[in-house]
mmCIF file with all atom_site columns, C-alpha atoms in Angstrom:
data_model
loop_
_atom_site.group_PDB
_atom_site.id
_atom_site.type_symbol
_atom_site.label_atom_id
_atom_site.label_alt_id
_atom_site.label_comp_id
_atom_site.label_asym_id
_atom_site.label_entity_id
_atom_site.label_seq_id
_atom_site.pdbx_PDB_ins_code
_atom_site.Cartn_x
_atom_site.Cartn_y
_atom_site.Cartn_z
_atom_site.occupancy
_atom_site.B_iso_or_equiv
_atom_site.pdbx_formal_charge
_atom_site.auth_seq_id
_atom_site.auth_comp_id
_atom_site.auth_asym_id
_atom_site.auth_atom_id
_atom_site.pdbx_PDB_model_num
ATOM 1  C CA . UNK A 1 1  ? 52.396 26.945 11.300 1.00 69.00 ? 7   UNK A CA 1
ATOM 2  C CA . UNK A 1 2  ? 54.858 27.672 8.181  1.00 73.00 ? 8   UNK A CA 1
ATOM 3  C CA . UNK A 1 3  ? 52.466 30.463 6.692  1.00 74.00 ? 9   UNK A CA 1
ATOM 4  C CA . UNK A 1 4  ? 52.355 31.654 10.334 1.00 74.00 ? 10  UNK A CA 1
ATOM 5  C CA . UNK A 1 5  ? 55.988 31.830 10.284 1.00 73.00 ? 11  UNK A CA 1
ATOM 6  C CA . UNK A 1 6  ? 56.299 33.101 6.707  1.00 72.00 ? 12  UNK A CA 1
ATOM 7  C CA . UNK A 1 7  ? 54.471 35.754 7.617  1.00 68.00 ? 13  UNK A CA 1
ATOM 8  C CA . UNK A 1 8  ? 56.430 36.714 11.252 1.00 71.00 ? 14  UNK A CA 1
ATOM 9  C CA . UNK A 1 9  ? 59.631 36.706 9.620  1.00 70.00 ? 15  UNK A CA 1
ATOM 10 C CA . UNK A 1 10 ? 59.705 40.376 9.788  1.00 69.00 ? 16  UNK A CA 1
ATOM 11 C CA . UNK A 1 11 ? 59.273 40.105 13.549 1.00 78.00 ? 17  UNK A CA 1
ATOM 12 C CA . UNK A 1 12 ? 62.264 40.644 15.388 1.00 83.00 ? 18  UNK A CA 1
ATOM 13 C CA . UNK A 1 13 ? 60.645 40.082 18.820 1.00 87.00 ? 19  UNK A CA 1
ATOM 14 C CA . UNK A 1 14 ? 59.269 36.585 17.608 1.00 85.00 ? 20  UNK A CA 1
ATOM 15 C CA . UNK A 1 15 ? 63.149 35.722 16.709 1.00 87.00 ? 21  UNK A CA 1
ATOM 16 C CA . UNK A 1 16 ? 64.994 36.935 19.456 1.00 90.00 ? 22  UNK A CA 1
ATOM 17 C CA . UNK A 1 17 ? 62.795 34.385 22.158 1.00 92.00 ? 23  UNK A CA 1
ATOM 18 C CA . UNK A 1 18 ? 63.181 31.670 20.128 1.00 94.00 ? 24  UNK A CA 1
ATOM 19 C CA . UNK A 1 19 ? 66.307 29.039 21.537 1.00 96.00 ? 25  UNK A CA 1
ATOM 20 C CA . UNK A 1 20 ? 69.246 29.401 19.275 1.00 97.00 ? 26  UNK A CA 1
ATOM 21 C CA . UNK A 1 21 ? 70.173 25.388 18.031 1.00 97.00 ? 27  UNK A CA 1
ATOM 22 C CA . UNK A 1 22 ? 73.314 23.832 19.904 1.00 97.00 ? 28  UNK A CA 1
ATOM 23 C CA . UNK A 1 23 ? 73.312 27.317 22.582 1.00 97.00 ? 29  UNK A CA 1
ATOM 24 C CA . UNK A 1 24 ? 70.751 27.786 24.600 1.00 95.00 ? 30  UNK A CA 1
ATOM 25 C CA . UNK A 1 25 ? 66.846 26.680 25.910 1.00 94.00 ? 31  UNK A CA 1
ATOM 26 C CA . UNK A 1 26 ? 65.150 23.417 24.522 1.00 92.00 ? 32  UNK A CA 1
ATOM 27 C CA . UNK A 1 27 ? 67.484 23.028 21.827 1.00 95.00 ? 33  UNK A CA 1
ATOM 28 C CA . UNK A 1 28 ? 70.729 23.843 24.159 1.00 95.00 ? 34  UNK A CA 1
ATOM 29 C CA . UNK A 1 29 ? 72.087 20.290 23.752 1.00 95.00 ? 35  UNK A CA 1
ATOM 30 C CA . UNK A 1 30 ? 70.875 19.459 20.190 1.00 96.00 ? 36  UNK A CA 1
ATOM 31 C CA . UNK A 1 31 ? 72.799 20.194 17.109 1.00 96.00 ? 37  UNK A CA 1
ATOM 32 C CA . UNK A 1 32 ? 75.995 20.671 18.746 1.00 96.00 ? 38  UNK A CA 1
ATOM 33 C CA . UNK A 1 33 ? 79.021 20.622 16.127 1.00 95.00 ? 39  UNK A CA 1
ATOM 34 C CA . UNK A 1 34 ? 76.435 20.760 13.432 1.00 96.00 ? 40  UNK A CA 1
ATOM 35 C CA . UNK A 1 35 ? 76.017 23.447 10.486 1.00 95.00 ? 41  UNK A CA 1
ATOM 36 C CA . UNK A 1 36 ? 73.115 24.252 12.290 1.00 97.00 ? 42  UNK A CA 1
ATOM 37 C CA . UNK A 1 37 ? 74.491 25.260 15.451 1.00 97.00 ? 43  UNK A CA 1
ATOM 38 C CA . UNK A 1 38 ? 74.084 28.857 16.492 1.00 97.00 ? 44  UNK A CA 1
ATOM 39 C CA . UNK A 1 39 ? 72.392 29.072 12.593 1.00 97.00 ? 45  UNK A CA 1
ATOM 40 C CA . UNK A 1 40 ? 68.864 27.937 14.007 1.00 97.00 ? 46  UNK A CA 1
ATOM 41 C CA . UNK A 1 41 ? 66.049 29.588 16.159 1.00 96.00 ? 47  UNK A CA 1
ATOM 42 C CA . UNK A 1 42 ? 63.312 26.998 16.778 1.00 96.00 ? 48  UNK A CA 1
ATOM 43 C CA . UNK A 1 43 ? 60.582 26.238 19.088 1.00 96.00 ? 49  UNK A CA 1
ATOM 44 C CA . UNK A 1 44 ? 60.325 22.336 20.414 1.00 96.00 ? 50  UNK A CA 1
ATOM 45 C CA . UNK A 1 45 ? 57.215 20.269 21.161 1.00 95.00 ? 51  UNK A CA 1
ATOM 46 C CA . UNK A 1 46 ? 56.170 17.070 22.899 1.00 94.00 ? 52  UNK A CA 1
ATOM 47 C CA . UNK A 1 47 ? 52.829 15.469 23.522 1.00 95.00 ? 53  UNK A CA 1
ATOM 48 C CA . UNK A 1 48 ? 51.923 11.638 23.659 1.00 95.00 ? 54  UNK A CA 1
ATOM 49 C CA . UNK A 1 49 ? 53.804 9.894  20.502 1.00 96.00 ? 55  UNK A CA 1
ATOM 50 C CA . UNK A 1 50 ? 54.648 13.390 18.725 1.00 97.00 ? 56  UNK A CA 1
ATOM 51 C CA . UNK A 1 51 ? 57.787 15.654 18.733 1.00 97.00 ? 57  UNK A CA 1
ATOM 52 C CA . UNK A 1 52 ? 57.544 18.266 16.742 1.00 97.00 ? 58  UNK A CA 1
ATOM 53 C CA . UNK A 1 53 ? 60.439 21.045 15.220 1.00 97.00 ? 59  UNK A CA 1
ATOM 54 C CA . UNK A 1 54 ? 58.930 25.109 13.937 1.00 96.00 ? 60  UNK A CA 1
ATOM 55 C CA . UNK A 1 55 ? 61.209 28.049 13.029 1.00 95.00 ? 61  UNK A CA 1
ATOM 56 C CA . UNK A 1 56 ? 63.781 29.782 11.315 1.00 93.00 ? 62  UNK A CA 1
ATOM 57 C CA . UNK A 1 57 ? 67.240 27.952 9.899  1.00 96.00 ? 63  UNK A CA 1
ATOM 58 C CA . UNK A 1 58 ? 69.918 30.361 7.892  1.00 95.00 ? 64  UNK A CA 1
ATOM 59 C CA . UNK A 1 59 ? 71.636 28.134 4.992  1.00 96.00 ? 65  UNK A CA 1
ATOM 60 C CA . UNK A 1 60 ? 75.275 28.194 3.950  1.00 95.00 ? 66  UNK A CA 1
ATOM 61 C CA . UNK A 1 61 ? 74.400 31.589 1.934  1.00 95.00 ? 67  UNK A CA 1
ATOM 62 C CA . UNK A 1 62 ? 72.914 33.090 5.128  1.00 94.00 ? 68  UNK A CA 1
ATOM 63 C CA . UNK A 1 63 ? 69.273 32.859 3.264  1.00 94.00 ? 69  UNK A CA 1
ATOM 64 C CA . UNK A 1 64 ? 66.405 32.178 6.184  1.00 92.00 ? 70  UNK A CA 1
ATOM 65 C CA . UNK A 1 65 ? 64.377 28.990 5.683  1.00 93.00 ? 71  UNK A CA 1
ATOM 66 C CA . UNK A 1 66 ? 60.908 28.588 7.415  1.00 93.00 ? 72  UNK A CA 1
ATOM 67 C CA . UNK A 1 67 ? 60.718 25.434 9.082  1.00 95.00 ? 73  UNK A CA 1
ATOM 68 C CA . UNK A 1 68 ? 57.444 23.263 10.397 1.00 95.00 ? 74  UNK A CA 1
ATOM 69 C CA . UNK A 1 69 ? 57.573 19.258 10.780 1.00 96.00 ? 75  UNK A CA 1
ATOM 70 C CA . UNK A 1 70 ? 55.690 17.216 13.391 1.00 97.00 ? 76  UNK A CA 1
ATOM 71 C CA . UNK A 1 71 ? 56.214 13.692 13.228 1.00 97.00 ? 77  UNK A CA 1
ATOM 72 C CA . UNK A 1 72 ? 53.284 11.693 15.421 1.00 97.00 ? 78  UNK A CA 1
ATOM 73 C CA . UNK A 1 73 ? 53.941 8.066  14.989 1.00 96.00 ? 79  UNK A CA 1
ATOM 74 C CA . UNK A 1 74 ? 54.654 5.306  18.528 1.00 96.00 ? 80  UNK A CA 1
ATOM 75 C CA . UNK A 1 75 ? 57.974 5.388  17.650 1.00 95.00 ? 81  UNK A CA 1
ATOM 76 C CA . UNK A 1 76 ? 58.314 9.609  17.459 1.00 95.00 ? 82  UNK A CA 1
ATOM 77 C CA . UNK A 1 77 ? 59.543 10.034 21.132 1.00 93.00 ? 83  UNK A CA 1
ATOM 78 C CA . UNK A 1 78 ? 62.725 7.324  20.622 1.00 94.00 ? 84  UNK A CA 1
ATOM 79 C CA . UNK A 1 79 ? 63.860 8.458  17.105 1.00 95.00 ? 85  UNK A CA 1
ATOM 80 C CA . UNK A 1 80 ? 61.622 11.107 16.157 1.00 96.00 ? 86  UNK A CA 1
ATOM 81 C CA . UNK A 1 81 ? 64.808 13.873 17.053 1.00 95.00 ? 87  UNK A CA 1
ATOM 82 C CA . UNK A 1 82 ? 66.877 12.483 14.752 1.00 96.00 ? 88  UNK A CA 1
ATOM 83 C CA . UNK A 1 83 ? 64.791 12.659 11.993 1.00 97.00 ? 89  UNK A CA 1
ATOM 84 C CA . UNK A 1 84 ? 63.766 16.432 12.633 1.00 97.00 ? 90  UNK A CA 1
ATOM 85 C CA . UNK A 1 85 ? 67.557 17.103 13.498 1.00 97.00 ? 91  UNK A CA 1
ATOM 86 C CA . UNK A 1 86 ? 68.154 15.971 10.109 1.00 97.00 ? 92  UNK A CA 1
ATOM 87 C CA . UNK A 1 87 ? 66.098 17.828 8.256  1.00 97.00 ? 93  UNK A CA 1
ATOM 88 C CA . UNK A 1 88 ? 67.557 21.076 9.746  1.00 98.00 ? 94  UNK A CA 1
ATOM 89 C CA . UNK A 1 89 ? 70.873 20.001 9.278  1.00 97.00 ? 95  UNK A CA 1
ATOM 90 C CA . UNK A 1 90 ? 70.270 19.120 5.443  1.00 97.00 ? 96  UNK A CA 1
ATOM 91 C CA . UNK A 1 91 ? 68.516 23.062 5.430  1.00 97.00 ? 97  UNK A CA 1
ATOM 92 C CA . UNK A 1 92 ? 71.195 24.761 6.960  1.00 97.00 ? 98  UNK A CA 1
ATOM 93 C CA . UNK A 1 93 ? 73.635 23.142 4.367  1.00 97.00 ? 99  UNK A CA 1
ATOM 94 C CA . UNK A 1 94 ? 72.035 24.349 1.097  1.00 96.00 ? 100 UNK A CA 1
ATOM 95 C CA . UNK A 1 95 ? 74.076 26.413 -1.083 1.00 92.00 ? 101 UNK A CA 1
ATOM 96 C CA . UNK A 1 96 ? 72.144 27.088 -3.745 1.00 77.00 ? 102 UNK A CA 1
#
């Protein structure tokens, strides 16, 4: 999915449908007051003990970041978000 991304991130079209973090679609309600609000275009999944986070996160210097994590574990549905939440949060606060 990352080399997938990588490779789309030329590809405006593939951007613009993609829910902006903390504004709209799947991810409408999530990072709200974060550095990754409005600085995040990402695609959500669910199945059966798996969430799972894949897209595009601009960091403090406005550099884009390729993003891909599934977690699949019993416990993934109850506190699976906060991990992945956390790893975009800690990617759209790099400075250097």
């Amino acid at each position: 999915m990352a080399l997938l991304l990588c490779v789309l991130t030329h590809a405006p079209e593939l951007l613009a449908s993609l829910p902006v973090a903390g504004i709209d679609g799947t991810l409408s309600r999530r990072f709200k007051g974060s550095l990754a609000e409005g600085r995040a275009r990402m695609k959500t999944g669910t199945l059966r003990n798996v969430v799972a986070l894949a897209g595009y996160v601009l960091d403090s210097q406005d550099r884009m970041w390729v993003v891909a994590a599934t977690l699949n574990h019993d416990t993934a549905p109850a506190k699976g978000h906060a991990v992945l939440d956390s790893i975009v949060e800690w990617v759209a606060s790099q400075r250097q």
